[in-house]
XYZ file of C-alpha atoms in Angstrom:
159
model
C 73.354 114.700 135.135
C 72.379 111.348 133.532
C 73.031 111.467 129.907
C 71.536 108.534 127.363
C 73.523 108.074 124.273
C 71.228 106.447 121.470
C 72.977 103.455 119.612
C 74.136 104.291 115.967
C 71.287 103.911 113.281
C 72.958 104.015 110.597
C 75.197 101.078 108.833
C 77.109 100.826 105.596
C 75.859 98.669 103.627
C 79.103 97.450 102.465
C 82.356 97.557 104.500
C 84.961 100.330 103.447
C 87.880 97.801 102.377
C 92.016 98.957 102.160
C 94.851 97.320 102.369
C 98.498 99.088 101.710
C 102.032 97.359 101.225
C 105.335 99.130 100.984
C 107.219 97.778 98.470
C 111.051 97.145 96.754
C 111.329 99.581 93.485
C 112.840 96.648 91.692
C 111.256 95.092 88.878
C 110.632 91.604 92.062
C 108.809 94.920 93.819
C 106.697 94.906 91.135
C 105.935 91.166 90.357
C 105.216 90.971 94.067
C 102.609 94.300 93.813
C 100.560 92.012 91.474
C 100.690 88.552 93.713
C 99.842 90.830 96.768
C 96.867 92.569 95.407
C 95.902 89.504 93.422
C 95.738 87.523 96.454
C 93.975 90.437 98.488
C 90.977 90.547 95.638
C 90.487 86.826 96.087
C 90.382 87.542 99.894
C 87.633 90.396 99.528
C 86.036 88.221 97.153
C 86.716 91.351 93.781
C 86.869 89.882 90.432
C 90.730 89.975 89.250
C 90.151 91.492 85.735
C 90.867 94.060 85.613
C 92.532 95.122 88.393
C 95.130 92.425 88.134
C 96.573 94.430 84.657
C 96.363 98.125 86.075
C 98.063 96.717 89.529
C 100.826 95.516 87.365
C 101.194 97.956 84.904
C 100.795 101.234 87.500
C 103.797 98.683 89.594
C 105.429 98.623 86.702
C 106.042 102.549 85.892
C 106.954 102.962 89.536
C 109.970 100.607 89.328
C 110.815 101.846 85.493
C 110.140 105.897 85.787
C 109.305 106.589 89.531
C 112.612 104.672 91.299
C 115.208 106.560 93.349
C 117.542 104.387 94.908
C 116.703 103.438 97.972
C 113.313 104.171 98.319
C 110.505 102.192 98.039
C 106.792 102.468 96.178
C 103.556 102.085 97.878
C 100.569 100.018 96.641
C 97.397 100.540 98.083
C 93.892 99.703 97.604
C 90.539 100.942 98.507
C 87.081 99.417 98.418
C 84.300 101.292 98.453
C 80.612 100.382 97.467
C 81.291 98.480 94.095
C 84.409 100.715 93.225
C 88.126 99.401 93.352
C 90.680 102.018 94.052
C 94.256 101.251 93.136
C 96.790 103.520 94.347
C 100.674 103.950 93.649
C 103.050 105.989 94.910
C 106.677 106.897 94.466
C 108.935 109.415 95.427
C 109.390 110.703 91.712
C 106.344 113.565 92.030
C 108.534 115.319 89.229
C 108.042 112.836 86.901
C 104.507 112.860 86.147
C 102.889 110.150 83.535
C 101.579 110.571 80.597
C 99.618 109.116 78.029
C 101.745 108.657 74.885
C 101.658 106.836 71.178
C 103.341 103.437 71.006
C 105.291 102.866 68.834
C 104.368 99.649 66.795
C 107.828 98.428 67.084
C 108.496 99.230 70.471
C 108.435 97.158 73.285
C 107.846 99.606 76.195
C 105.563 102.579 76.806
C 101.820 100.935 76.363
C 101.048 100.948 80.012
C 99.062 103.815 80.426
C 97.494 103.294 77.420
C 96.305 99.759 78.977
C 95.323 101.419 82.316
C 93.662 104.154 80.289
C 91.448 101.326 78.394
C 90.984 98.964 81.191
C 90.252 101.974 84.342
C 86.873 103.246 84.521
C 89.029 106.560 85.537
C 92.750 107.454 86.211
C 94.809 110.202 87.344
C 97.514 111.607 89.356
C 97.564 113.117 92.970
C 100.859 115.292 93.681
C 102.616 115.211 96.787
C 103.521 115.307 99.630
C 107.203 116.346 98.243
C 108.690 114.396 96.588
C 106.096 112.005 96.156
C 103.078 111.487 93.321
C 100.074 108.903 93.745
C 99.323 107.077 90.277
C 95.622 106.026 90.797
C 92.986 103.992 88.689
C 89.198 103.564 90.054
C 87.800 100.154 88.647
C 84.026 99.423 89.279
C 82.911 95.786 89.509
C 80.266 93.293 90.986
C 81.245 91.304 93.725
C 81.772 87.566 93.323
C 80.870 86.941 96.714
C 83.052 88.492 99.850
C 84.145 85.443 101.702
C 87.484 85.266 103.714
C 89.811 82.877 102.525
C 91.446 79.950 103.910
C 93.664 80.313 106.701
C 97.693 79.475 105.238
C 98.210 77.625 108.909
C 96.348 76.151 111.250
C 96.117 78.344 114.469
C 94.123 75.229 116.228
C 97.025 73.567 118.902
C 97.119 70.006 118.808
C 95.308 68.092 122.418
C 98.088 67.016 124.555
């Protein structure tokens, strides 16, 4: 039996975007969340603020109150349409964050409060054991998607 198999119709109008990193749970695990994702924004051609700040602050709380020795955090990001998801997981799913009062003195424990201004929304996804997923959804208009610059030339020189 001769079968004809129509060609797909339907196209997104914007490509479904992710990229995902496994990462140190060291405060140079963090730092290096930030220059990662920064540098994969510029790539997809997403405008930095705000996501730069939540990338760095969610980083943050994973190295400070998500760390077990020895195992790392994930960063991940999602784009969808004209919606940035930022995604962090640890392996602390008992340790669930929280919004709290800073104290005007303090010098710690404004980071959710700064994702919480800064996110369109935020929330946590539990498991699986033992992990949690610390996400923020950011919605922007693109700058312009255009790959960037190769770091090396993959051209080989004429003999």
């Amino acid at each position: 039996m001769n079968q004809e198999t129509a060609a797909p119709t339907a196209q997104l109008d914007s490509p479904i975007r992710n990229f995902s990193q496994l990462l140190s749970s060291t405060p140079r695990g963090a730092r290096l969340a930030r220059l990662l994702a920064t540098e994969q924004l510029r790539t997809w051609g997403i405008p930095l603020d705000p996501a730069e700040h939540i990338v760095a602050e969610l980083a943050a709380n994973a190295v400070t109150h998500g760390r077990v020795p020895g195992r790392d955090f994930r960063l991940t990001l999602y784009v969808i349409g004209g919606t940035l998801r930022i995604e962090v997981t640890d392996t602390r799913g008992d340790r669930l964050p929280y919004v709290q009062e800073a104290d005007l003195d303090g010098e710690s424990g404004r980071g959710l409060l700064i994702v919480d201004a800064l996110a369109d929304r935020w929330g946590v996804a539990h498991g699986p054991a033992p992990r949690k997923t610390v996400w923020a959804e950011a919605e922007f208009r693109a700058t312009g998607s255009r790959p960037a610059p190769p770091r090396f030339s993959t051209a080989r020189p004429h003999a």
